[in-house]
Tab-separated table of C-alpha atoms in Angstrom:
chain	number	residue	atom	x	y	z
A	260	MET	CA	-8.875	-72.493	-16.443
A	261	ALA	CA	-12.074	-72.045	-14.486
A	262	THR	CA	-11.911	-70.678	-10.979
A	263	LYS	CA	-13.721	-72.412	-8.179
A	264	GLY	CA	-17.439	-71.881	-8.543
A	265	VAL	CA	-17.190	-70.708	-12.173
A	266	GLY	CA	-16.536	-72.964	-15.107
A	267	PRO	CA	-17.582	-76.048	-17.036
A	268	ASN	CA	-20.401	-78.132	-15.593
A	269	ALA	CA	-19.228	-81.710	-15.916
A	270	GLY	CA	-22.637	-83.393	-15.751
A	271	PRO	CA	-25.129	-83.751	-18.612
A	272	ILE	CA	-27.867	-81.124	-18.531
A	273	SER	CA	-31.481	-81.625	-19.613
A	274	ILE	CA	-34.079	-79.140	-20.803
A	275	THR	CA	-35.780	-79.761	-17.473
A	276	ASP	CA	-32.725	-78.231	-15.797
A	277	VAL	CA	-32.855	-75.129	-18.008
A	278	PHE	CA	-36.587	-74.439	-17.687
A	279	THR	CA	-38.261	-74.956	-14.315
A	280	ILE	CA	-41.377	-73.545	-12.684
A	281	GLY	CA	-41.119	-71.762	-9.368
A	282	ILE	CA	-42.063	-68.620	-7.504
A	283	GLY	CA	-40.424	-65.196	-7.536
A	284	PRO	CA	-38.534	-63.129	-7.075
A	285	SER	CA	-35.233	-64.943	-7.687
A	286	SER	CA	-34.134	-68.345	-8.898
A	287	SER	CA	-30.772	-68.219	-7.119
A	288	HIS	CA	-32.005	-66.451	-3.968
A	289	THR	CA	-35.533	-67.845	-3.629
A	290	VAL	CA	-35.930	-71.076	-5.598
A	291	GLY	CA	-32.449	-72.473	-4.869
A	292	PRO	CA	-32.521	-71.812	-1.112
A	293	MET	CA	-36.018	-73.296	-0.890
A	294	ARG	CA	-34.771	-76.462	-2.580
A	295	ALA	CA	-31.716	-76.584	-0.332
A	296	ALA	CA	-33.785	-76.154	2.831
A	297	ARG	CA	-36.218	-78.831	1.706
A	298	ASP	CA	-33.344	-81.193	0.909
A	299	PHE	CA	-31.954	-80.574	4.392
A	300	ALA	CA	-35.344	-81.124	6.020
A	301	THR	CA	-35.757	-84.417	4.158
A	302	TRP	CA	-32.286	-85.558	5.230
A	303	VAL	CA	-32.825	-84.657	8.888
A	304	SER	CA	-36.287	-86.210	8.962
A	305	ALA	CA	-34.909	-89.444	7.514
A	306	ASP	CA	-32.396	-89.611	10.385
A	307	GLY	CA	-35.324	-90.315	12.672
A	308	ARG	CA	-33.992	-88.675	15.835
A	309	ALA	CA	-35.890	-85.841	17.518
A	310	VAL	CA	-34.789	-82.311	16.643
A	311	ALA	CA	-34.449	-79.676	19.354
A	312	LYS	CA	-33.384	-76.646	17.329
A	313	LEU	CA	-32.819	-75.459	13.742
A	314	CYS	CA	-30.522	-72.759	12.420
A	315	CYS	CA	-29.745	-71.371	8.971
A	316	GLU	CA	-26.810	-69.098	8.155
A	317	LEU	CA	-26.810	-67.170	4.865
A	318	PHE	CA	-23.510	-65.971	3.395
A	319	GLY	CA	-22.300	-63.618	0.684
A	320	SER	CA	-24.870	-62.517	-1.841
A	321	LEU	CA	-27.593	-64.557	-0.124
A	322	ALA	CA	-27.026	-62.454	2.987
A	323	LEU	CA	-26.467	-59.096	1.295
A	324	THR	CA	-29.610	-59.187	-0.855
A	325	GLY	CA	-31.479	-61.977	0.902
A	326	LYS	CA	-34.202	-59.806	2.412
A	327	GLY	CA	-35.023	-58.175	-0.917
A	328	HIS	CA	-34.919	-61.504	-2.714
A	329	ALA	CA	-37.102	-63.260	-0.078
A	330	THR	CA	-34.351	-65.744	0.754
A	331	ASP	CA	-35.409	-65.856	4.393
A	332	ARG	CA	-38.989	-66.660	3.401
A	333	ALA	CA	-37.789	-69.316	0.962
A	334	VAL	CA	-35.696	-71.076	3.607
A	335	VAL	CA	-38.651	-71.264	5.985
A	336	LEU	CA	-40.887	-72.648	3.234
A	337	GLY	CA	-38.281	-75.242	2.283
A	338	LEU	CA	-37.821	-76.361	5.883
A	339	ALA	CA	-41.593	-76.783	6.032
A	340	GLY	CA	-41.357	-79.161	3.068
A	341	GLU	CA	-42.622	-76.868	0.320
A	342	ARG	CA	-41.398	-77.149	-3.273
A	343	PRO	CA	-40.905	-74.068	-5.494
A	344	GLU	CA	-42.903	-75.647	-8.278
A	345	GLY	CA	-45.761	-76.696	-6.019
A	346	VAL	CA	-46.224	-74.052	-3.333
A	347	ASP	CA	-49.328	-71.885	-3.667
A	348	PRO	CA	-48.143	-68.251	-3.811
A	349	ASP	CA	-51.404	-67.116	-2.197
A	350	ALA	CA	-50.841	-69.442	0.783
A	351	VAL	CA	-47.280	-68.298	1.514
A	352	ASP	CA	-48.001	-65.258	3.697
A	353	PRO	CA	-50.489	-67.021	6.028
A	354	MET	CA	-48.133	-69.995	6.376
A	355	LEU	CA	-45.152	-67.805	7.260
A	356	ALA	CA	-47.226	-65.731	9.684
A	357	THR	CA	-48.289	-68.874	11.558
A	358	ILE	CA	-44.705	-70.142	11.845
A	359	ALA	CA	-43.471	-66.752	13.073
A	360	ALA	CA	-46.292	-66.421	15.632
A	361	GLU	CA	-45.972	-69.952	17.010
A	362	ARG	CA	-42.171	-70.085	16.704
A	363	ARG	CA	-42.523	-73.661	15.559
A	364	ILE	CA	-42.297	-75.353	12.193
A	365	LEU	CA	-43.398	-78.710	10.817
A	366	LEU	CA	-39.988	-79.874	9.626
A	367	GLY	CA	-40.459	-81.477	6.227
A	368	GLY	CA	-44.184	-81.127	6.802
A	369	THR	CA	-44.185	-83.704	9.604
A	370	ALA	CA	-42.492	-83.218	13.003
A	371	SER	CA	-43.060	-80.011	14.968
A	372	VAL	CA	-39.763	-78.334	15.863
A	373	ALA	CA	-38.946	-75.116	17.715
A	374	PHE	CA	-37.978	-72.462	15.165
A	375	ASP	CA	-37.988	-68.679	15.415
A	376	PRO	CA	-37.290	-67.106	11.977
A	377	ASP	CA	-36.137	-63.851	13.571
A	378	ALA	CA	-33.525	-65.553	15.726
A	379	ASP	CA	-32.649	-68.712	13.820
A	380	LEU	CA	-32.049	-67.167	10.392
A	381	LYS	CA	-28.689	-65.394	10.413
A	382	PHE	CA	-27.368	-63.077	7.684
A	383	ARG	CA	-23.552	-63.212	7.504
A	384	LYS	CA	-23.167	-60.204	5.212
A	385	ARG	CA	-19.412	-59.872	5.582
A	386	GLN	CA	-18.616	-63.536	4.986
A	387	PHE	CA	-18.383	-65.484	1.732
A	388	LEU	CA	-18.048	-69.257	1.612
A	389	PRO	CA	-15.337	-70.619	-0.715
A	390	GLY	CA	-17.545	-72.622	-3.076
A	391	HIS	CA	-19.807	-69.894	-4.483
A	392	PRO	CA	-21.018	-66.375	-3.624
A	393	ASN	CA	-24.447	-67.859	-2.781
A	394	GLY	CA	-23.690	-70.011	0.246
A	395	MET	CA	-25.795	-71.247	3.143
A	396	LYS	CA	-25.305	-73.548	6.136
A	397	LEU	CA	-28.201	-75.434	7.697
A	398	ARG	CA	-27.859	-77.014	11.100
A	399	ALA	CA	-30.128	-79.186	13.226
A	400	THR	CA	-29.311	-79.729	16.905
A	401	LEU	CA	-30.851	-82.995	18.045
A	402	VAL	CA	-32.396	-83.719	21.434
A	403	ASP	CA	-29.549	-86.119	22.189
A	404	GLY	CA	-27.000	-83.328	21.615
A	405	ALA	CA	-25.796	-84.464	18.190
A	406	VAL	CA	-25.610	-81.934	15.359
A	407	LEU	CA	-26.517	-82.512	11.726
A	408	GLU	CA	-25.153	-79.872	9.358
A	409	ARG	CA	-24.928	-79.342	5.608
A	410	THR	CA	-23.549	-76.545	3.441
A	411	TYR	CA	-25.267	-75.682	0.173
A	412	TYR	CA	-24.553	-73.403	-2.746
A	413	SER	CA	-27.275	-71.920	-4.936
A	414	VAL	CA	-25.431	-71.905	-8.263
A	415	GLY	CA	-27.970	-70.192	-10.523
A	416	GLY	CA	-31.296	-70.913	-12.173
A	417	GLY	CA	-32.604	-72.604	-9.038
A	418	ALA	CA	-29.943	-75.349	-9.128
A	419	ILE	CA	-28.187	-76.242	-5.897
A	420	ARG	CA	-24.990	-78.028	-4.977
A	421	ARG	CA	-24.129	-79.611	-1.655
A	422	GLU	CA	-20.609	-78.909	-0.479
A	423	GLY	CA	-18.369	-81.733	-1.587
A	424	GLU	CA	-20.452	-82.532	-4.657
A	425	GLU	CA	-19.085	-81.594	-8.077
A	426	ASP	CA	-22.354	-81.207	-9.938
A	427	ALA	CA	-25.471	-79.230	-9.101
A	428	ALA	CA	-27.997	-81.284	-7.183
A	429	GLY	CA	-30.980	-82.129	-9.343
A	430	LEU	CA	-29.141	-82.171	-12.698
A	431	SER	CA	-30.088	-85.186	-14.757
A	432	ALA	CA	-27.614	-87.819	-15.947
A	433	GLY	CA	-27.305	-89.321	-19.412
A	434	THR	CA	-27.322	-87.953	-22.956
A	435	ASN	CA	-27.015	-89.456	-26.439
A	436	HIS	CA	-25.026	-86.875	-28.395
A	437	PRO	CA	-23.074	-84.792	-25.883
A	438	PHE	CA	-21.636	-81.395	-26.741
A	439	ALA	CA	-19.558	-79.124	-24.537
A	440	SER	CA	-19.280	-76.161	-26.909
A	441	ALA	CA	-21.160	-74.460	-29.718
A	442	ARG	CA	-18.604	-75.837	-32.160
A	443	GLU	CA	-19.312	-79.379	-30.974
A	444	MET	CA	-23.058	-78.682	-31.058
A	445	LEU	CA	-22.855	-77.647	-34.725
A	446	GLU	CA	-20.655	-80.654	-35.521
A	447	ARG	CA	-23.161	-83.043	-33.933
A	448	CYS	CA	-25.962	-81.436	-35.944
A	449	ALA	CA	-23.991	-81.843	-39.175
A	450	GLU	CA	-23.118	-85.467	-38.409
A	451	LEU	CA	-26.746	-86.362	-37.675
A	452	GLY	CA	-28.405	-84.120	-40.255
A	453	LEU	CA	-30.397	-82.334	-37.551
A	454	ASP	CA	-31.171	-78.769	-36.630
A	455	ILE	CA	-30.309	-77.649	-33.090
A	456	ALA	CA	-33.834	-78.317	-31.813
A	457	GLY	CA	-33.656	-81.819	-33.303
A	458	LEU	CA	-30.331	-82.448	-31.602
A	459	MET	CA	-31.806	-81.278	-28.311
A	460	LEU	CA	-34.786	-83.608	-28.751
A	461	ALA	CA	-32.484	-86.511	-29.598
A	462	ASN	CA	-30.437	-85.893	-26.468
A	463	GLU	CA	-33.534	-85.796	-24.286
A	464	ARG	CA	-34.210	-89.407	-25.312
A	465	GLY	CA	-31.578	-90.305	-22.727
A	466	TRP	CA	-34.218	-89.417	-20.117
A	467	ARG	CA	-37.642	-89.832	-21.770
A	468	ASN	CA	-39.389	-90.368	-25.104
A	469	ASP	CA	-40.142	-87.558	-27.548
A	470	ALA	CA	-43.814	-87.353	-26.587
A	471	ALA	CA	-42.911	-86.747	-22.938
A	472	THR	CA	-40.294	-84.129	-23.830
A	473	LEU	CA	-42.714	-82.260	-26.095
A	474	ALA	CA	-45.369	-82.446	-23.378
A	475	PHE	CA	-42.855	-80.835	-21.011
A	476	VAL	CA	-42.103	-78.117	-23.575
A	477	ASP	CA	-45.823	-77.477	-24.045
A	478	GLY	CA	-46.264	-77.275	-20.276
A	479	ILE	CA	-43.494	-74.676	-20.009
A	480	HIS	CA	-45.114	-72.773	-22.865
A	481	ALA	CA	-48.484	-72.824	-21.086
A	482	ALA	CA	-46.916	-71.647	-17.808
A	483	MET	CA	-45.222	-68.756	-19.607
A	484	ASN	CA	-48.521	-67.727	-21.169
A	485	ALA	CA	-50.352	-67.982	-17.849
A	486	CYS	CA	-47.740	-65.787	-16.183
A	487	MET	CA	-47.983	-63.134	-18.908
A	488	ASP	CA	-51.779	-63.142	-18.795
A	489	ARG	CA	-51.903	-62.876	-15.012
A	490	GLY	CA	-49.311	-60.114	-15.034
A	491	MET	CA	-51.403	-58.087	-17.456
A	492	ALA	CA	-54.458	-58.452	-15.222
A	493	GLN	CA	-52.880	-57.386	-11.924
A	494	ASP	CA	-52.587	-53.869	-10.518
A	495	GLY	CA	-51.197	-52.179	-7.425
A	496	ILE	CA	-47.816	-51.646	-5.767
A	497	LEU	CA	-45.085	-54.275	-5.770
A	498	PRO	CA	-43.989	-55.451	-2.301
A	499	GLY	CA	-40.644	-54.596	-0.753
A	500	GLY	CA	-40.771	-50.926	0.159
A	501	LEU	CA	-39.701	-49.214	-3.076
A	502	ASP	CA	-43.362	-48.480	-3.887
A	503	VAL	CA	-42.894	-49.517	-7.512
A	504	PRO	CA	-46.287	-49.571	-9.270
A	505	ARG	CA	-47.255	-52.326	-11.645
A	506	ARG	CA	-47.479	-50.953	-15.192
A	507	ALA	CA	-48.407	-53.938	-17.338
A	508	ARG	CA	-52.172	-53.731	-16.839
A	509	LYS	CA	-52.436	-50.054	-17.828
A	510	LEU	CA	-50.112	-50.531	-20.773
A	511	HIS	CA	-52.176	-53.507	-21.914
A	512	GLN	CA	-55.373	-51.497	-21.701
A	513	LYS	CA	-53.798	-48.656	-23.672
A	514	LEU	CA	-52.572	-50.953	-26.436
A	515	MET	CA	-55.914	-52.760	-26.624
A	516	ALA	CA	-57.735	-49.429	-26.943
A	517	ARG	CA	-55.799	-48.656	-30.116
A	518	GLY	CA	-57.579	-51.456	-31.918
A	519	PRO	CA	-56.241	-53.974	-34.413
A	520	ARG	CA	-54.027	-51.575	-36.374
A	521	VAL	CA	-50.397	-52.173	-35.485
A	522	GLU	CA	-47.842	-49.438	-36.004
A	523	PRO	CA	-44.226	-50.618	-36.346
A	524	ALA	CA	-43.242	-48.998	-33.046
A	525	SER	CA	-46.154	-50.617	-31.226
A	526	VAL	CA	-44.636	-54.047	-31.833
A	527	LEU	CA	-41.873	-53.027	-29.444
A	528	GLU	CA	-44.506	-51.829	-26.981
A	529	TRP	CA	-46.236	-55.210	-27.054
A	530	VAL	CA	-42.958	-57.050	-26.562
A	531	SER	CA	-42.112	-54.755	-23.666
A	532	LEU	CA	-45.566	-55.289	-22.179
A	533	TRP	CA	-45.187	-59.051	-22.136
A	534	ALA	CA	-41.766	-58.886	-20.508
A	535	LEU	CA	-43.041	-56.365	-17.948
A	536	ALA	CA	-46.002	-58.574	-17.100
A	537	VAL	CA	-43.797	-61.572	-16.337
A	538	ASN	CA	-41.273	-59.723	-14.248
A	539	GLU	CA	-43.870	-57.824	-12.267
A	540	GLU	CA	-45.345	-61.219	-11.412
A	541	ASN	CA	-41.878	-62.395	-10.439
A	542	ALA	CA	-41.276	-59.332	-8.251
A	543	ALA	CA	-44.599	-59.978	-6.523
A	544	GLY	CA	-43.640	-63.575	-5.702
A	545	GLY	CA	-45.915	-65.068	-8.335
A	546	ARG	CA	-45.402	-68.249	-10.341
A	547	VAL	CA	-42.939	-67.891	-13.215
A	548	VAL	CA	-40.830	-70.061	-15.481
A	549	THR	CA	-37.154	-69.874	-14.615
A	550	ALA	CA	-35.787	-69.135	-18.096
A	551	PRO	CA	-32.944	-69.569	-17.354
A	552	THR	CA	-33.343	-67.522	-14.125
A	553	ASN	CA	-36.206	-65.705	-12.433
A	554	GLY	CA	-34.549	-62.317	-12.786
A	555	ALA	CA	-34.541	-62.844	-16.563
A	556	ALA	CA	-37.825	-64.742	-16.751
A	557	GLY	CA	-39.581	-62.231	-19.035
A	558	VAL	CA	-37.251	-62.316	-22.040
A	559	ILE	CA	-38.032	-65.686	-23.629
A	560	PRO	CA	-41.823	-65.559	-23.018
A	561	ALA	CA	-42.000	-62.089	-24.611
A	562	VAL	CA	-40.046	-63.229	-27.674
A	563	LEU	CA	-42.134	-66.393	-27.902
A	564	ARG	CA	-45.360	-64.405	-27.895
A	565	TYR	CA	-43.865	-61.995	-30.437
A	566	TYR	CA	-43.332	-64.991	-32.717
A	567	GLU	CA	-46.872	-66.232	-32.213
A	568	CYS	CA	-48.586	-62.842	-32.552
A	569	PHE	CA	-46.557	-61.032	-35.195
A	570	VAL	CA	-45.206	-63.766	-37.461
A	571	GLY	CA	-47.836	-64.681	-40.007
A	572	ASN	CA	-46.967	-68.356	-40.381
A	573	ALA	CA	-46.282	-69.139	-36.715
A	574	THR	CA	-46.950	-72.759	-35.772
A	575	GLN	CA	-46.895	-74.952	-32.686
A	576	ALA	CA	-43.887	-76.721	-34.188
A	577	GLY	CA	-42.163	-73.338	-34.471
A	578	SER	CA	-42.866	-72.523	-30.821
A	579	ARG	CA	-41.481	-75.886	-29.756
A	580	ARG	CA	-38.427	-75.321	-31.947
A	581	LEU	CA	-37.900	-71.944	-30.281
A	582	LEU	CA	-37.919	-73.383	-26.769
A	583	LEU	CA	-35.821	-76.457	-27.603
A	584	THR	CA	-33.209	-74.319	-29.347
A	585	ALA	CA	-33.161	-71.780	-26.525
A	586	ALA	CA	-32.564	-74.620	-24.071
A	587	ALA	CA	-29.583	-75.884	-26.076
A	588	ILE	CA	-27.995	-72.425	-25.924
A	589	GLY	CA	-28.740	-72.188	-22.203
A	590	ILE	CA	-26.910	-75.473	-21.671
A	591	LEU	CA	-23.789	-73.992	-23.276
A	592	TYR	CA	-23.775	-71.100	-20.813
A	593	LYS	CA	-24.397	-73.376	-17.839
A	594	ARG	CA	-21.613	-75.676	-18.976
A	595	GLN	CA	-18.994	-73.133	-20.067
A	596	ALA	CA	-19.608	-70.280	-17.633
A	597	SER	CA	-22.500	-69.549	-15.261
A	598	ILE	CA	-26.013	-68.130	-15.222
A	599	SER	CA	-25.602	-66.851	-11.665
A	600	ALA	CA	-25.657	-63.059	-11.319
A	601	ALA	CA	-23.645	-63.472	-8.127
A	602	GLU	CA	-20.817	-64.796	-10.318
A	603	MET	CA	-21.391	-63.114	-13.683
A	604	GLY	CA	-23.493	-60.018	-13.034
A	605	CYS	CA	-26.659	-59.510	-15.051
A	606	GLN	CA	-24.879	-60.512	-18.264
A	607	GLY	CA	-25.293	-64.028	-16.853
A	608	GLU	CA	-29.046	-63.574	-16.483
A	609	VAL	CA	-30.638	-61.129	-18.921
A	610	GLY	CA	-27.653	-61.472	-21.264
A	611	VAL	CA	-27.995	-65.260	-21.378
A	612	ALA	CA	-31.777	-65.070	-21.742
A	613	CYS	CA	-31.335	-62.631	-24.638
A	614	SER	CA	-28.872	-64.988	-26.318
A	615	MET	CA	-31.200	-67.965	-25.814
A	616	ALA	CA	-34.244	-66.078	-27.092
A	617	ALA	CA	-32.399	-64.756	-30.141
A	618	ALA	CA	-31.311	-68.264	-31.106
A	619	GLY	CA	-34.780	-69.651	-30.487
A	620	LEU	CA	-36.466	-67.004	-32.612
A	621	ALA	CA	-33.974	-67.484	-35.440
A	622	ALA	CA	-34.747	-71.208	-35.328
A	623	ALA	CA	-38.518	-70.661	-35.317
A	624	LEU	CA	-38.153	-68.368	-38.337
A	625	GLY	CA	-36.355	-71.058	-40.311
A	626	GLY	CA	-32.746	-70.039	-39.772
A	627	SER	CA	-29.880	-72.401	-40.466
A	628	ASN	CA	-27.830	-73.783	-37.603
A	629	ALA	CA	-25.060	-71.296	-38.452
A	630	GLN	CA	-27.535	-68.391	-38.399
A	631	ILE	CA	-28.946	-69.598	-35.080
A	632	GLU	CA	-25.462	-69.720	-33.540
A	633	ASN	CA	-24.823	-66.240	-34.924
A	634	ALA	CA	-28.054	-64.922	-33.383
A	635	ALA	CA	-27.061	-66.322	-29.986
A	636	GLU	CA	-23.637	-64.692	-30.279
A	637	ILE	CA	-25.090	-61.294	-31.203
A	638	GLY	CA	-27.553	-61.503	-28.321
A	639	MET	CA	-24.755	-61.884	-25.781
A	640	GLU	CA	-22.128	-59.690	-27.429
A	641	HIS	CA	-24.192	-56.598	-26.723
A	642	ASN	CA	-24.893	-57.526	-23.113
A	643	LEU	CA	-21.259	-58.083	-22.109
A	644	GLY	CA	-20.368	-56.314	-18.882
A	645	LEU	CA	-23.967	-55.890	-17.744
A	646	THR	CA	-23.895	-55.531	-13.961
A	647	CYS	CA	-26.366	-56.741	-11.352
A	648	ASP	CA	-27.130	-53.787	-9.073
A	649	PRO	CA	-30.693	-54.116	-7.775
A	650	ILE	CA	-31.855	-51.183	-5.690
A	651	GLY	CA	-32.672	-52.310	-2.167
A	652	GLY	CA	-31.783	-55.877	-3.114
A	653	LEU	CA	-35.187	-56.143	-4.796
A	654	VAL	CA	-35.708	-57.714	-8.221
A	655	GLN	CA	-37.471	-54.578	-9.425
A	656	ILE	CA	-35.204	-51.680	-10.431
A	657	PRO	CA	-33.564	-52.051	-12.928
A	658	CYS	CA	-34.480	-55.730	-13.305
A	659	ILE	CA	-38.041	-55.434	-14.622
A	660	GLU	CA	-37.282	-52.944	-17.398
A	661	ARG	CA	-34.035	-54.743	-18.181
A	662	ASN	CA	-36.103	-57.707	-19.333
A	663	THR	CA	-37.902	-55.533	-21.867
A	664	MET	CA	-34.538	-54.424	-23.238
A	665	GLY	CA	-33.344	-58.018	-23.395
A	666	ALA	CA	-36.410	-59.133	-25.342
A	667	VAL	CA	-36.127	-56.314	-27.887
A	668	LYS	CA	-32.391	-56.995	-28.307
A	669	ALA	CA	-33.118	-60.687	-28.869
A	670	ILE	CA	-35.508	-59.941	-31.731
A	671	ASN	CA	-33.002	-57.549	-33.270
A	672	ALA	CA	-30.193	-60.100	-32.919
A	673	ALA	CA	-32.273	-62.779	-34.638
A	674	MET	CA	-33.145	-60.471	-37.529
A	675	LEU	CA	-29.530	-59.397	-38.002
A	676	ALA	CA	-28.408	-63.027	-38.090
A	677	LEU	CA	-31.117	-64.022	-40.561
A	678	HIS	CA	-30.032	-61.280	-42.932
A	679	GLY	CA	-26.607	-62.936	-43.082
A	680	ASP	CA	-25.500	-66.386	-44.187
A	681	GLY	CA	-24.249	-67.513	-40.787
A	682	THR	CA	-20.608	-66.544	-41.249
A	683	HIS	CA	-19.302	-64.090	-38.661
A	684	LYS	CA	-16.084	-63.024	-36.966
A	685	VAL	CA	-16.910	-63.773	-33.307
A	686	SER	CA	-18.041	-67.291	-32.438
A	687	LEU	CA	-20.589	-68.103	-29.757
A	688	ASP	CA	-17.898	-70.018	-27.881
A	689	ALA	CA	-15.681	-66.932	-27.915
A	690	VAL	CA	-18.424	-64.686	-26.576
A	691	ILE	CA	-19.323	-67.167	-23.821
A	692	GLU	CA	-15.684	-67.298	-22.744
A	693	THR	CA	-15.546	-63.506	-22.864
A	694	MET	CA	-18.619	-63.322	-20.645
A	695	ARG	CA	-16.972	-65.731	-18.209
A	696	GLN	CA	-13.754	-63.726	-18.092
A	697	THR	CA	-15.685	-60.474	-17.726
A	698	GLY	CA	-17.620	-61.951	-14.827
A	699	LEU	CA	-14.416	-62.998	-13.107
A	700	ASP	CA	-12.935	-59.523	-13.570
A	701	MET	CA	-16.097	-57.730	-12.408
A	702	ARG	CA	-15.863	-56.432	-8.857
A	703	SER	CA	-18.167	-58.179	-6.403
A	704	LYS	CA	-20.096	-54.987	-5.685
A	705	TYR	CA	-21.556	-55.243	-9.179
A	706	LYS	CA	-22.620	-58.873	-8.793
A	707	GLU	CA	-25.933	-59.113	-6.918
A	708	THR	CA	-24.685	-57.634	-3.674
A	709	SER	CA	-26.419	-54.226	-3.933
A	710	LEU	CA	-23.127	-52.610	-2.921
A	711	GLY	CA	-22.530	-50.732	-6.183
A	712	GLY	CA	-24.095	-49.179	-9.267
A	713	LEU	CA	-27.692	-48.028	-9.118
A	714	ALA	CA	-28.092	-49.716	-5.764
A	715	VAL	CA	-25.929	-47.045	-4.072
A	716	ASN	CA	-26.413	-44.099	-6.424
A	717	VAL	CA	-30.220	-43.946	-6.220
A	718	VAL	CA	-31.880	-42.902	-2.978
A	719	GLU	CA	-34.464	-45.474	-1.894
A	720	CYS	CA	-37.874	-43.865	-1.407
């Protein structure tokens, strides 16, 4: 049985819930809180009464690593009415500086309200709310003395849940061929004569037509490419105080200088470069695709570009198949366990992304449904127990390099699966359940709290 905050997601899940576009550095600590704060601002503004004061309390992991994950900044942006997918990363610092200097905010982008980020954002580091390790309370005191308050949980991948609601806010409703497990997914495919990507496309018809779904997939693909390209063009030191230098640009220049000849080992260097580029952008607060989280945003783009650059017969249809299949696998993890590092550790982020990417690559390379399921299982099996222990609460060390490892593992997992016939001893369902149980057994200090692991054994410089 699932414990509270970890377990099956009862509502149907769309590809638009698996892949979203937002800003770094964290889907659960930046994107989710921004959405929650914006939801609260919209609710309070709709009430119509004048607001005298605002307050936000952050609990658990949001408090312990909130500064490093820019949770405080995200809350302010959300209260000001900004959306993760629409805010201009270059406009964030000036906007926040103005709010801090004036100690006022345009709540929901409309009414001016007194708000001092230093005093009205409170980090409750020793307190955890019962619904999820990522909890937050938002409160508006009205001029007439009334108080409007809501509690939110950021449940992973940028999804949020209001207290008292069973499903994550923002999840879509309606599907044609539902599946709650990998076994059911394979059965649906067999019944309909579809591959996993085809099943995913058929299910999306509960929300939109195929042309609109493929346009969404192409848009996600374009955003991934833009993030990689920008990451390879940027230089300098990542923000946050660890003085971590960006490496993607210099590595890109070095690989380009070698010319067109590709040594076998250099393929791994290119894959690592692409993952680095994305996660350096994420660490800098740039625009990334949550896939399925920001902390693991570099894995799937790197594997996708590997397919397009190093597979001789790569096609647009293959790229779409990769992303659709990856989304189907991501849905299984969201439904059966969690993609929140605060619940599962990094096995729930980089591990899940590796599993998704492995399945997607196997699909793009023509694998059978059984081989695809095997690739997803291999991708997770060798990430089980992976902890989340960011130094200084920043999504930098070991997070950035961990994405390169996840991408390389995904390619290896896909190749191993394709060399077999799809039969294997450990099912994907079994490995997802094992990940869930491992996450429950893992001590909280290893789950995005920066209270254990590298976070305490490496001196911050």
